[in-house]
mmCIF file of C-alpha atoms and ligand atoms in Angstrom:
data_model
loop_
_atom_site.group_PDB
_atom_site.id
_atom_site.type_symbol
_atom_site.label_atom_id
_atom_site.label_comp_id
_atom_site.label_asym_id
_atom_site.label_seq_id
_atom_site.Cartn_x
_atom_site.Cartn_y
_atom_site.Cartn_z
ATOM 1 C CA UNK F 1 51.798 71.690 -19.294
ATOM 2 C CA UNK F 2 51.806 75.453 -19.484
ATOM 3 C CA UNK F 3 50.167 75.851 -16.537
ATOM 4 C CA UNK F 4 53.796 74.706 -14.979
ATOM 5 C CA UNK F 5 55.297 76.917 -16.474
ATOM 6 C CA UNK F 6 57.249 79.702 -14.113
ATOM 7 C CA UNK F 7 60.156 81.251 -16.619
ATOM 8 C CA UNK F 8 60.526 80.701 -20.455
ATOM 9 C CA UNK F 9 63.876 82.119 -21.602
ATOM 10 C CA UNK F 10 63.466 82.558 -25.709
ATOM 11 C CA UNK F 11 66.307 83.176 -27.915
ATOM 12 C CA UNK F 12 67.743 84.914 -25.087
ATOM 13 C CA UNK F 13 71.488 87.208 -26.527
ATOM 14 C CA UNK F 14 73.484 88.555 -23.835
ATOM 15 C CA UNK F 15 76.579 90.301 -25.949
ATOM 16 C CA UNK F 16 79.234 92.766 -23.865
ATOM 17 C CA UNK F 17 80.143 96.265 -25.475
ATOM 18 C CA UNK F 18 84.258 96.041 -25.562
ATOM 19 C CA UNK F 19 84.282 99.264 -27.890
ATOM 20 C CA UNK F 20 85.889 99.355 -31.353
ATOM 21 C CA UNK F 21 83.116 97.333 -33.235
ATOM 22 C CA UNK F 22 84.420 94.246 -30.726
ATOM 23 C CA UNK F 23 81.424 92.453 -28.405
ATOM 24 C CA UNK F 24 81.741 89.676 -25.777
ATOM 25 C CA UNK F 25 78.706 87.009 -26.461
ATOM 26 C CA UNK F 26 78.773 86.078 -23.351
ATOM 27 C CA UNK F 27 75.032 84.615 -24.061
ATOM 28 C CA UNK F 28 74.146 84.141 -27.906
ATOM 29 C CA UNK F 29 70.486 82.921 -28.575
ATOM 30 C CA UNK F 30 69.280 80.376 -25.673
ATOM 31 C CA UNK F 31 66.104 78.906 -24.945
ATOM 32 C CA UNK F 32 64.589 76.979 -22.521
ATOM 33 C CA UNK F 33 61.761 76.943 -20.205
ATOM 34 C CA UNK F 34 61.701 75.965 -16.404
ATOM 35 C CA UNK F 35 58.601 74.176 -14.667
ATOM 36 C CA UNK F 36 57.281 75.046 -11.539
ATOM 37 C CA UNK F 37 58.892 72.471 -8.530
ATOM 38 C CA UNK F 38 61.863 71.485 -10.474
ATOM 39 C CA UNK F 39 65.444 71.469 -10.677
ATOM 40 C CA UNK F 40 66.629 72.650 -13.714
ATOM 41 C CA UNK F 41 70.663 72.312 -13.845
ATOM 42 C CA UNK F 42 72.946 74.434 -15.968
ATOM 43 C CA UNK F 43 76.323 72.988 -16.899
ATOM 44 C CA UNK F 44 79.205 74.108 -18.650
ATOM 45 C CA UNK F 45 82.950 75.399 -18.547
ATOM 46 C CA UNK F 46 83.785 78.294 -17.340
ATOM 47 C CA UNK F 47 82.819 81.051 -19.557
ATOM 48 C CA UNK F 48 80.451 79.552 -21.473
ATOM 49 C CA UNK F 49 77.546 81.736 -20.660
ATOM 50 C CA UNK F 50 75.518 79.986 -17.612
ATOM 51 C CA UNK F 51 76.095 82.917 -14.734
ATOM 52 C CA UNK F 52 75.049 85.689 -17.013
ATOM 53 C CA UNK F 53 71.777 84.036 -18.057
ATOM 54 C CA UNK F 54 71.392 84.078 -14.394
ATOM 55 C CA UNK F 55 72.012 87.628 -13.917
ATOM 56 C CA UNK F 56 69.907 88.218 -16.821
ATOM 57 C CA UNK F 57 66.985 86.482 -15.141
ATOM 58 C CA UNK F 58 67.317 88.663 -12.294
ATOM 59 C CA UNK F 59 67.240 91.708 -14.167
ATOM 60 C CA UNK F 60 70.794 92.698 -13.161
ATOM 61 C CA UNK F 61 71.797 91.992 -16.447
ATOM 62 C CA UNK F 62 70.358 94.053 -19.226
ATOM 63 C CA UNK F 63 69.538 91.319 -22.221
ATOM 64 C CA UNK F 64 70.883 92.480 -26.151
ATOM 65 C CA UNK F 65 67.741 90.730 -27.394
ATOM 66 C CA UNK F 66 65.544 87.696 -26.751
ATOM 67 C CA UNK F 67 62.949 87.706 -23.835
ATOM 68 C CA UNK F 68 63.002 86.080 -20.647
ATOM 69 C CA UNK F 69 59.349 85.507 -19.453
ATOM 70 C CA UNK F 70 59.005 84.768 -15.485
ATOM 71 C CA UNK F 71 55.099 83.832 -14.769
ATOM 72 C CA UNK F 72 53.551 85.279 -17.996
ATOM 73 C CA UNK F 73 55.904 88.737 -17.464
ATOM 74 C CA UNK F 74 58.582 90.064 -19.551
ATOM 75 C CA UNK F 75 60.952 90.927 -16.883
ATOM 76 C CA UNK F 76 62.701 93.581 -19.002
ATOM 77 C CA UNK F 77 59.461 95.294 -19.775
ATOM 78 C CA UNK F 78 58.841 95.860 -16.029
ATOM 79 C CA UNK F 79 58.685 99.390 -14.534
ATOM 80 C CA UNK F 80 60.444 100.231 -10.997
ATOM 81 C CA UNK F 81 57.503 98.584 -9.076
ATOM 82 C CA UNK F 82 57.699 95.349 -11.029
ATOM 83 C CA UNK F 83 60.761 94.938 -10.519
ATOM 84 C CA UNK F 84 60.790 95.434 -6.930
ATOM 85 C CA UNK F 85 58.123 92.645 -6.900
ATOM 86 C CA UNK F 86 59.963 90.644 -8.980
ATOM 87 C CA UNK F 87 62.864 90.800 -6.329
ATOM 88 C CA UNK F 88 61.277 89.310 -3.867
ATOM 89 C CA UNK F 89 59.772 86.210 -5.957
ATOM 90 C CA UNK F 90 63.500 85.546 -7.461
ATOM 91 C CA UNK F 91 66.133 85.060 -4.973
ATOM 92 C CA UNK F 92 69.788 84.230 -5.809
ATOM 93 C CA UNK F 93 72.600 81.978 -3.449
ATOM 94 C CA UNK F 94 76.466 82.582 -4.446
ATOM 95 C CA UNK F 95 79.053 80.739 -4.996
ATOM 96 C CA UNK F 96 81.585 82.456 -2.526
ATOM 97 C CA UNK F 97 79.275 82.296 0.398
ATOM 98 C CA UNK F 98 82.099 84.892 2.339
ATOM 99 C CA UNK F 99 82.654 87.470 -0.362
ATOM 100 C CA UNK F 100 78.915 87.511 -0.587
ATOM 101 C CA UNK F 101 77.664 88.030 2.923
ATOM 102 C CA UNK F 102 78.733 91.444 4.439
ATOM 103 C CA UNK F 103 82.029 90.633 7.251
ATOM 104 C CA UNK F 104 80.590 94.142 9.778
ATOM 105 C CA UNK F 105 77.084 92.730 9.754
ATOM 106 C CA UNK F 106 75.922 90.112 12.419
ATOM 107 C CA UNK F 107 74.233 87.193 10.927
ATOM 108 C CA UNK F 108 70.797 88.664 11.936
ATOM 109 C CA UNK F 109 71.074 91.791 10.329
ATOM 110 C CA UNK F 110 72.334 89.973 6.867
ATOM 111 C CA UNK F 111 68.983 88.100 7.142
ATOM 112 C CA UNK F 112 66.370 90.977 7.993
ATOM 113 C CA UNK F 113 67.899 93.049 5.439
ATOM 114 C CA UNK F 114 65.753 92.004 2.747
ATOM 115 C CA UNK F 115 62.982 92.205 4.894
ATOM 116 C CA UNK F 116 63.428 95.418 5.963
ATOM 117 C CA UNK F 117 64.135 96.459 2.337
ATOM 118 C CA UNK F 118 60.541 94.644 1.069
ATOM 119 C CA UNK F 119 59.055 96.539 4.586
ATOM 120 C CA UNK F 120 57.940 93.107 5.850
ATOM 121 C CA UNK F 121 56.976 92.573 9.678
ATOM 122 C CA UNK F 122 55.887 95.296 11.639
ATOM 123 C CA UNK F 123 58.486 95.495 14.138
ATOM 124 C CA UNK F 124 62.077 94.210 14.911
ATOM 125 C CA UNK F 125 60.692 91.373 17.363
ATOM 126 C CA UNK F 126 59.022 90.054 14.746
ATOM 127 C CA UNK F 127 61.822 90.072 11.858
ATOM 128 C CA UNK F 128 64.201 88.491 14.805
ATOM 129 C CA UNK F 129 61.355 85.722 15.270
ATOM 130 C CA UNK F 130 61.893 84.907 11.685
ATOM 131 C CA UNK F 131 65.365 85.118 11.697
ATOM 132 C CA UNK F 132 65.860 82.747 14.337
ATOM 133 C CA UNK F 133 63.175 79.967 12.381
ATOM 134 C CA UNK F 134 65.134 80.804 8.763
ATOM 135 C CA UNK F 135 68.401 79.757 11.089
ATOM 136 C CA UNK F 136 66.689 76.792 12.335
ATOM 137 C CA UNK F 137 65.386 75.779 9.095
ATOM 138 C CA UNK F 138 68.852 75.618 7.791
ATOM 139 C CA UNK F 139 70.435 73.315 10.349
ATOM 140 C CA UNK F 140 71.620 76.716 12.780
ATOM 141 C CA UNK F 141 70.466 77.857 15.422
ATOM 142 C CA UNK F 142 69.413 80.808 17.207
ATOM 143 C CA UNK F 143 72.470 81.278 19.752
ATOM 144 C CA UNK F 144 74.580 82.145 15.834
ATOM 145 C CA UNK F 145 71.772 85.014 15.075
ATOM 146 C CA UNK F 146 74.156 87.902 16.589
ATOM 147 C CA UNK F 147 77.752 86.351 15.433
ATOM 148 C CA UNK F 148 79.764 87.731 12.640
ATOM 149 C CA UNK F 149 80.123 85.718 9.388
ATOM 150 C CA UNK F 150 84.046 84.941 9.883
ATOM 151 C CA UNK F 151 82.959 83.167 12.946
ATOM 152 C CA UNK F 152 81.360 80.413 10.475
ATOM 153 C CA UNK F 153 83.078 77.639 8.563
ATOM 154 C CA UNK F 154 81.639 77.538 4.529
ATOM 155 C CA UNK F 155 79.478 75.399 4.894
ATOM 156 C CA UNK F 156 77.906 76.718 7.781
ATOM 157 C CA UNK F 157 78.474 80.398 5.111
ATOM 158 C CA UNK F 158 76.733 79.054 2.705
ATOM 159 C CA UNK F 159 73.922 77.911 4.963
ATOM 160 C CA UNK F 160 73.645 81.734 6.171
ATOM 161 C CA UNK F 161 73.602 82.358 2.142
ATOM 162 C CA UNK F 162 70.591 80.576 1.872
ATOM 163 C CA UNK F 163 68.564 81.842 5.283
ATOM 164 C CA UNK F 164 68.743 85.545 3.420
ATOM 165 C CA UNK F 165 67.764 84.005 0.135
ATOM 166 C CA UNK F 166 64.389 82.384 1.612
ATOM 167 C CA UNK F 167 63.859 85.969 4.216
ATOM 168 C CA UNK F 168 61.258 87.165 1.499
ATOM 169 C CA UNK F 169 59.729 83.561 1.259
ATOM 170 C CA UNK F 170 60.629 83.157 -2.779
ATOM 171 C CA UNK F 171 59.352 80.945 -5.168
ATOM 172 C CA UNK F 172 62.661 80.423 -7.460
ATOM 173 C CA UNK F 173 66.050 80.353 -6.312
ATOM 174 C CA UNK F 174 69.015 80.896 -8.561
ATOM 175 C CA UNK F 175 71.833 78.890 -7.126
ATOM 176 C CA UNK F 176 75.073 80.156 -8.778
ATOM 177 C CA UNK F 177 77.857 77.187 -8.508
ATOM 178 C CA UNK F 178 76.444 77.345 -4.694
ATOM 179 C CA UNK F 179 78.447 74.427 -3.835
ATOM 180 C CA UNK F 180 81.966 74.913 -5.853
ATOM 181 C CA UNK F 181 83.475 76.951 -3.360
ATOM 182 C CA UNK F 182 83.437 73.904 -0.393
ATOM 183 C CA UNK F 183 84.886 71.065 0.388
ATOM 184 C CA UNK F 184 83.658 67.559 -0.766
ATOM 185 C CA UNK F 185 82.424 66.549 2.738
ATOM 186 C CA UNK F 186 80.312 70.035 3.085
ATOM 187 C CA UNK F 187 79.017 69.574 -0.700
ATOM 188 C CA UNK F 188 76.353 66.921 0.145
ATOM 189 C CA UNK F 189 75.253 68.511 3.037
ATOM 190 C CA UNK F 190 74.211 71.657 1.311
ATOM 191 C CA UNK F 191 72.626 69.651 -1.278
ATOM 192 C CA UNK F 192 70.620 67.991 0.801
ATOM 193 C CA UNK F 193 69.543 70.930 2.581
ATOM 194 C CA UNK F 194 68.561 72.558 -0.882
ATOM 195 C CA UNK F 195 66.951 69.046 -1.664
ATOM 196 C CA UNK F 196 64.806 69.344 1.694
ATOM 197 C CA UNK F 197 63.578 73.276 1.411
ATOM 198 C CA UNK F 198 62.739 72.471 -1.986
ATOM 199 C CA UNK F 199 60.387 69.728 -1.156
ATOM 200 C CA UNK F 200 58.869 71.463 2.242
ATOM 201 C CA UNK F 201 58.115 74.383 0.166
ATOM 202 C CA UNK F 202 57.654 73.662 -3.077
ATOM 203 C CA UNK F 203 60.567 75.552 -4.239
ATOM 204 C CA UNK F 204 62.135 76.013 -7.789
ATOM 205 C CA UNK F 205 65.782 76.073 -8.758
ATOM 206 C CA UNK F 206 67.939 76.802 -11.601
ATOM 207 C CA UNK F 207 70.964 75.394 -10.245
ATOM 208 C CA UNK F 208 74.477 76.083 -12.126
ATOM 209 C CA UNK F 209 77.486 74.243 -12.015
ATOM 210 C CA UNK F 210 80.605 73.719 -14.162
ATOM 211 C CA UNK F 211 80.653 70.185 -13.590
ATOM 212 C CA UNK F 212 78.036 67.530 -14.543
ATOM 213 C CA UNK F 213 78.670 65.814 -11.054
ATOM 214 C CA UNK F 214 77.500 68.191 -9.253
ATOM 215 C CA UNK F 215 74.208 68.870 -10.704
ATOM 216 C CA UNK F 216 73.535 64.553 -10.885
ATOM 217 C CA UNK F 217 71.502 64.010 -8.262
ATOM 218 C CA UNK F 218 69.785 67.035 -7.600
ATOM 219 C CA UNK F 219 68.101 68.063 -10.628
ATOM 220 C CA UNK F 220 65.406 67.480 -12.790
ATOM 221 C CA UNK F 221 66.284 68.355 -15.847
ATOM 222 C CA UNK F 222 69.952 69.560 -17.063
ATOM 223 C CA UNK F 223 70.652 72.016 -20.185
ATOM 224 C CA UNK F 224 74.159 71.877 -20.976
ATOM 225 C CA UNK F 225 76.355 75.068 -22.250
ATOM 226 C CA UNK F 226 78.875 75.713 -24.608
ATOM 227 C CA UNK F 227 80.330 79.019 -25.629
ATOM 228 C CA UNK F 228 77.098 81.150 -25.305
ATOM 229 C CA UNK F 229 75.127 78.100 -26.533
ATOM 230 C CA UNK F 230 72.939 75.429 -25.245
ATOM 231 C CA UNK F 231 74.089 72.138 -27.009
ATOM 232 C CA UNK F 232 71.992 69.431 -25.020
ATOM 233 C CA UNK F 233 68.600 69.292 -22.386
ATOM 234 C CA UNK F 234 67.075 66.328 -21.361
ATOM 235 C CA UNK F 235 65.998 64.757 -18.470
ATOM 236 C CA UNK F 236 68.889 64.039 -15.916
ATOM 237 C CA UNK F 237 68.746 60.241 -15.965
ATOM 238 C CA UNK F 238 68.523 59.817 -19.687
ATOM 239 C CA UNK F 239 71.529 63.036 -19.807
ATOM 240 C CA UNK F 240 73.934 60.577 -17.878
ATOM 241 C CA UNK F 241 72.443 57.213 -19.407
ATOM 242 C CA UNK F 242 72.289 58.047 -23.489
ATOM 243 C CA UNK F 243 74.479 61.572 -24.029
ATOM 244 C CA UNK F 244 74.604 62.896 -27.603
ATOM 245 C CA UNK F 245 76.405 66.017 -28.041
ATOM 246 C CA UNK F 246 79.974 65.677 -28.035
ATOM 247 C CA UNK F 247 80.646 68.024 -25.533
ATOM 248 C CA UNK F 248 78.377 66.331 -23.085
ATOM 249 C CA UNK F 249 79.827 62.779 -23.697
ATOM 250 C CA UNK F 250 83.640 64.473 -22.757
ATOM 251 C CA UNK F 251 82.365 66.336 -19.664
ATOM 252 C CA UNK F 252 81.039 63.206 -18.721
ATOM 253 C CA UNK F 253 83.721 61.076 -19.774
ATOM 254 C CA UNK F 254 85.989 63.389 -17.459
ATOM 255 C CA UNK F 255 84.449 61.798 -14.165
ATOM 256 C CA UNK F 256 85.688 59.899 -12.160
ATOM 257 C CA UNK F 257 84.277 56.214 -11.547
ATOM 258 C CA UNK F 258 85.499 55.389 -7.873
ATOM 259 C CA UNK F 259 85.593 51.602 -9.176
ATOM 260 C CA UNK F 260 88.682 51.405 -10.220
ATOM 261 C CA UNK F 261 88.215 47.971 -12.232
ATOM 262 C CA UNK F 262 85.306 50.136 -14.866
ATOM 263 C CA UNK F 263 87.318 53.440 -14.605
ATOM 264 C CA UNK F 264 90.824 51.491 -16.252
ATOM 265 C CA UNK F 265 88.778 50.261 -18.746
ATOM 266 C CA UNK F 266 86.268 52.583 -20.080
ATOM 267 C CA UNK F 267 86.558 54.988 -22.726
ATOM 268 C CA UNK F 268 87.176 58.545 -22.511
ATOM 269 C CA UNK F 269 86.938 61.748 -24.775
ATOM 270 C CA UNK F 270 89.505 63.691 -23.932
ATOM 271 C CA UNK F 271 88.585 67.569 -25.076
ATOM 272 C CA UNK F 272 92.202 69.638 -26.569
ATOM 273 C CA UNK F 273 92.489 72.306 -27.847
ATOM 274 C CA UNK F 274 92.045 75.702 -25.699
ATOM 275 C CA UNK F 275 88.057 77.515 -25.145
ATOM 276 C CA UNK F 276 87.903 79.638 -27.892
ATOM 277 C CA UNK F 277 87.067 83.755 -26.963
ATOM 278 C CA UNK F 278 83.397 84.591 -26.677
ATOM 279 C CA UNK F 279 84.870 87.556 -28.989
ATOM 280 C CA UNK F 280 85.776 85.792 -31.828
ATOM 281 C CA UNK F 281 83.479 82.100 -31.553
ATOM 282 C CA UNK F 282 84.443 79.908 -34.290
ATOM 283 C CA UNK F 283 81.918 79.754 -37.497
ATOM 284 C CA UNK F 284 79.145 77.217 -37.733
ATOM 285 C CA UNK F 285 78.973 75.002 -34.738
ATOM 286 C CA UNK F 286 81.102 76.734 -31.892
ATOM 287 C CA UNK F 287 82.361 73.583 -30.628
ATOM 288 C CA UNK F 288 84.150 72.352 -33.743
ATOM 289 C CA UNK F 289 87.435 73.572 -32.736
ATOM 290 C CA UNK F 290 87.728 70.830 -30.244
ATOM 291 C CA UNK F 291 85.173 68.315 -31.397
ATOM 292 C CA UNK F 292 86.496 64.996 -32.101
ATOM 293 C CA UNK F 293 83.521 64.709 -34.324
ATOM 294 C CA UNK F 294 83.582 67.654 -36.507
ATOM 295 C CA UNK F 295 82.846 67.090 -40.330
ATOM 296 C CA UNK F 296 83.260 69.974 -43.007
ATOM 297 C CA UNK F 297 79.672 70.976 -42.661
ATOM 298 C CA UNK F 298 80.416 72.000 -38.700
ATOM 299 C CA UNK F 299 82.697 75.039 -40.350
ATOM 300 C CA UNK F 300 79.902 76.056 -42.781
ATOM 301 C CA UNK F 301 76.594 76.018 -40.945
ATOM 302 C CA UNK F 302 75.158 76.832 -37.169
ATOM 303 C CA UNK F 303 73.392 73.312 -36.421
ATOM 304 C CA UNK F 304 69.631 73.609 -35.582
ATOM 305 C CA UNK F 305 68.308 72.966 -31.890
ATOM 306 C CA UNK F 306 65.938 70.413 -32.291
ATOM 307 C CA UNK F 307 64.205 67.258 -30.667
ATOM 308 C CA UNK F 308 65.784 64.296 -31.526
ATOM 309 C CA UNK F 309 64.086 61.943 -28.875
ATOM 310 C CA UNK F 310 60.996 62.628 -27.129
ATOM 311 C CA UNK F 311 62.091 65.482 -24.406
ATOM 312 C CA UNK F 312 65.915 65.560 -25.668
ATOM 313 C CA UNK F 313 67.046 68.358 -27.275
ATOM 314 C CA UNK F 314 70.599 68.705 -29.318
ATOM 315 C CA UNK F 315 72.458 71.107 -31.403
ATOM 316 C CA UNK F 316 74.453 68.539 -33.497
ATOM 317 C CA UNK F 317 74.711 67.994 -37.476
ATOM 318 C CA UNK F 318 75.370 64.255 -36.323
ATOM 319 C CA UNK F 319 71.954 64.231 -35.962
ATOM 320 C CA UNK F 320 70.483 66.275 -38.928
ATOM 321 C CA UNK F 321 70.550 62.424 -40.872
ATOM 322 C CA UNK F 322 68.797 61.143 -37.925
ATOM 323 C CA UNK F 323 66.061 63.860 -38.192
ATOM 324 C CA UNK F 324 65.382 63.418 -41.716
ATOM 325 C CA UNK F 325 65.051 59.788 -41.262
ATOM 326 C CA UNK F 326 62.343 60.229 -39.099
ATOM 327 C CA UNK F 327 59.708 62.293 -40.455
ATOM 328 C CA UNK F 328 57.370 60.768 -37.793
ATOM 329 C CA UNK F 329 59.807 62.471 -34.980
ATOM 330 C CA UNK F 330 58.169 65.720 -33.912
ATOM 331 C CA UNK F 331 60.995 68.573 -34.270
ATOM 332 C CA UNK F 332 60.575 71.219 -32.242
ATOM 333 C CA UNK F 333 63.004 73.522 -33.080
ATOM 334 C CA UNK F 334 63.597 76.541 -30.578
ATOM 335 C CA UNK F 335 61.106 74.982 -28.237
ATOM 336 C CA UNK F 336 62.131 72.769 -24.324
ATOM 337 C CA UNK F 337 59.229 70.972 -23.237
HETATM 338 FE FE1 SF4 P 401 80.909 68.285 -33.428
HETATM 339 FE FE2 SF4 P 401 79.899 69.105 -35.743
HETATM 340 FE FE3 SF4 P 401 78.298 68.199 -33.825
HETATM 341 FE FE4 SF4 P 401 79.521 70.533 -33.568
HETATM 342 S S1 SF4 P 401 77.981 70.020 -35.095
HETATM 343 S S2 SF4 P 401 79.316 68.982 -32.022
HETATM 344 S S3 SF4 P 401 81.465 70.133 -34.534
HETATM 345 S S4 SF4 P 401 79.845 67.047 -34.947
#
């Protein structure tokens, strides 16, 4: 298994100076580990952590504490040249695919950029040649090479997004809520075309959203967020099919079923209460405050990520009984395999 290994992010903190003894914790303790090939989706409300573990990936991001290992290498331990290395491995897609590509720079020149940055391809014929097969590769064409990026619809954006993000050929690809920004009928398609590069070249992605929806049918494995926490990972399929955590059952339960026959009658969680500040989280668990669940014990003590079924993961005193029940289940506490 560890040979599959590409990043391991280990009781990764992530808190924001505000001054006066006061910090943001934006990201507070999180671990997980992401196989080569796969899909691993990160879900959860806004604020709740699952950008800045991205940034923090990337390096752009300073972490508080923690370690986030990418192919055996600290990433926060690297010196200048490292880093520059690193850069071209890790490659990020936004979510405003507009604000993110630069309005006075023609499609081609948004694309070599990185190239010319990483000094890759001896001369500008050759950077164009690549330029116009990136475009191709993502469903343009060359004729849209020397057009401005307000000529484009989103979609067609986004799809620009992603031609920079492969220039330097990559091997993982942070996609930050790459699809939130366009409309229904234009999600799909850029799924599909993430689906597609991923399996022609064997690409990775940690692909965040802030809806469970989204991430369905594209990835592997899902991790879901709360607060500066991870509460739940597990495969996709068993995520949607046998939820634990509270939090996952409402986001889920906030989906709409098209059939309207199943969506009158099943049951829904409905979350109140507002997101509490990443300033002040509330003691013990740090979804109590709106759990439907909570006991007296939620208040008191932090519940303990562990494995409650082979390959799913909760943070959950609901299922601190369960674990002690089971002596034969192997906990793995701190640990996503
Ligand atoms: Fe709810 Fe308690 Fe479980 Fe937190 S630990 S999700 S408050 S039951």
């Amino acid at each position: 298994m560890s040979e599959r290994v590409l990043l391991q992010i280990k009781d990764l903190k992530k808190h924001f100076d505000l001054g006066k003894n006061k910090s943001l914790k934006a990201v507070n303790g999180v671990t997980f580990t992401i196989f080569k090939g796969e899909t691993f989706g990160l879900v959860g409300e806004s604020g709740c952590g699952k950008s800045t573990i991205g940034r923090t990936i990337m390096g752009l991001y300073n972490r508080t504490d923690g370690k986030v290992i990418y192919q055996g290498k600290d990433v926060h331990k690297l010196d200048e040249k490292g880093r520059f290395s690193l850069y071209s491995q890790i490659q990020m897609i936004f979510q405003d695919p507009y604000a993110s590509l630069n309005p006075r720079s023609t499609v081609s020149e948004i694309i070599s950029e990185p190239m010319i940055v990483h000094g890759l391809y001896k001369n500008k014929r050759e950077r164009l040649e690549k330029v116009y097969h990136l475009l191709e590769e993502v469903g343009l064409n060359r004729d849209h090479a020397n057009r401005y990026p307000h000529e484009f619809s989103g979609g067609q954006r986004q799809r620009i997004g992603i031609a920079r993000a492969l220039a330097l050929d990559p091997e993982f690809i942070i996609a930050d809520e790459p699809i939130s920004a366009l409309d229904v009928s234009v999600q799909a398609q850029v799924v599909n075309l993430l689906d597609m590069l991923q399996e022609e070249k064997g690409l990775t992605y940690l692909f965040i959203a802030h809806d469970l929806s989204m991430v369905q049918h594209i990835s592997d494995r899902i991790g879901v967020m709360y607060l500066g926490h991870m509460v739940e990972l597990t495969s996709s399929p068993e995520l949607y099919s046998n939820p634990k955590h509270p939090y996952t059952k409402a986001l889920l339960s906030a989906i709409p079923i098209p059939d309207p026959d199943i969506e009158e009658k099943r049951e829904r969680t409905i979350l109140t209460g507002e997101l509490p500040s990443p300033i002040n989280p509330p003691s013990g668990c740090v979804f109590r405050t709106r759990c439907p669940a909570a006991m007296d014990v939620c208040a008191e003590k932090t519940p303990a990520w562990q494995e409650i079924e082979e390959n799913h993961y909760v943070a959950c005193h609901l299922f601190e009984e369960k674990r002690q029940d089971s002596p034969s289940l192997k906990i793995k506490e701190k640990q996503h395999y």
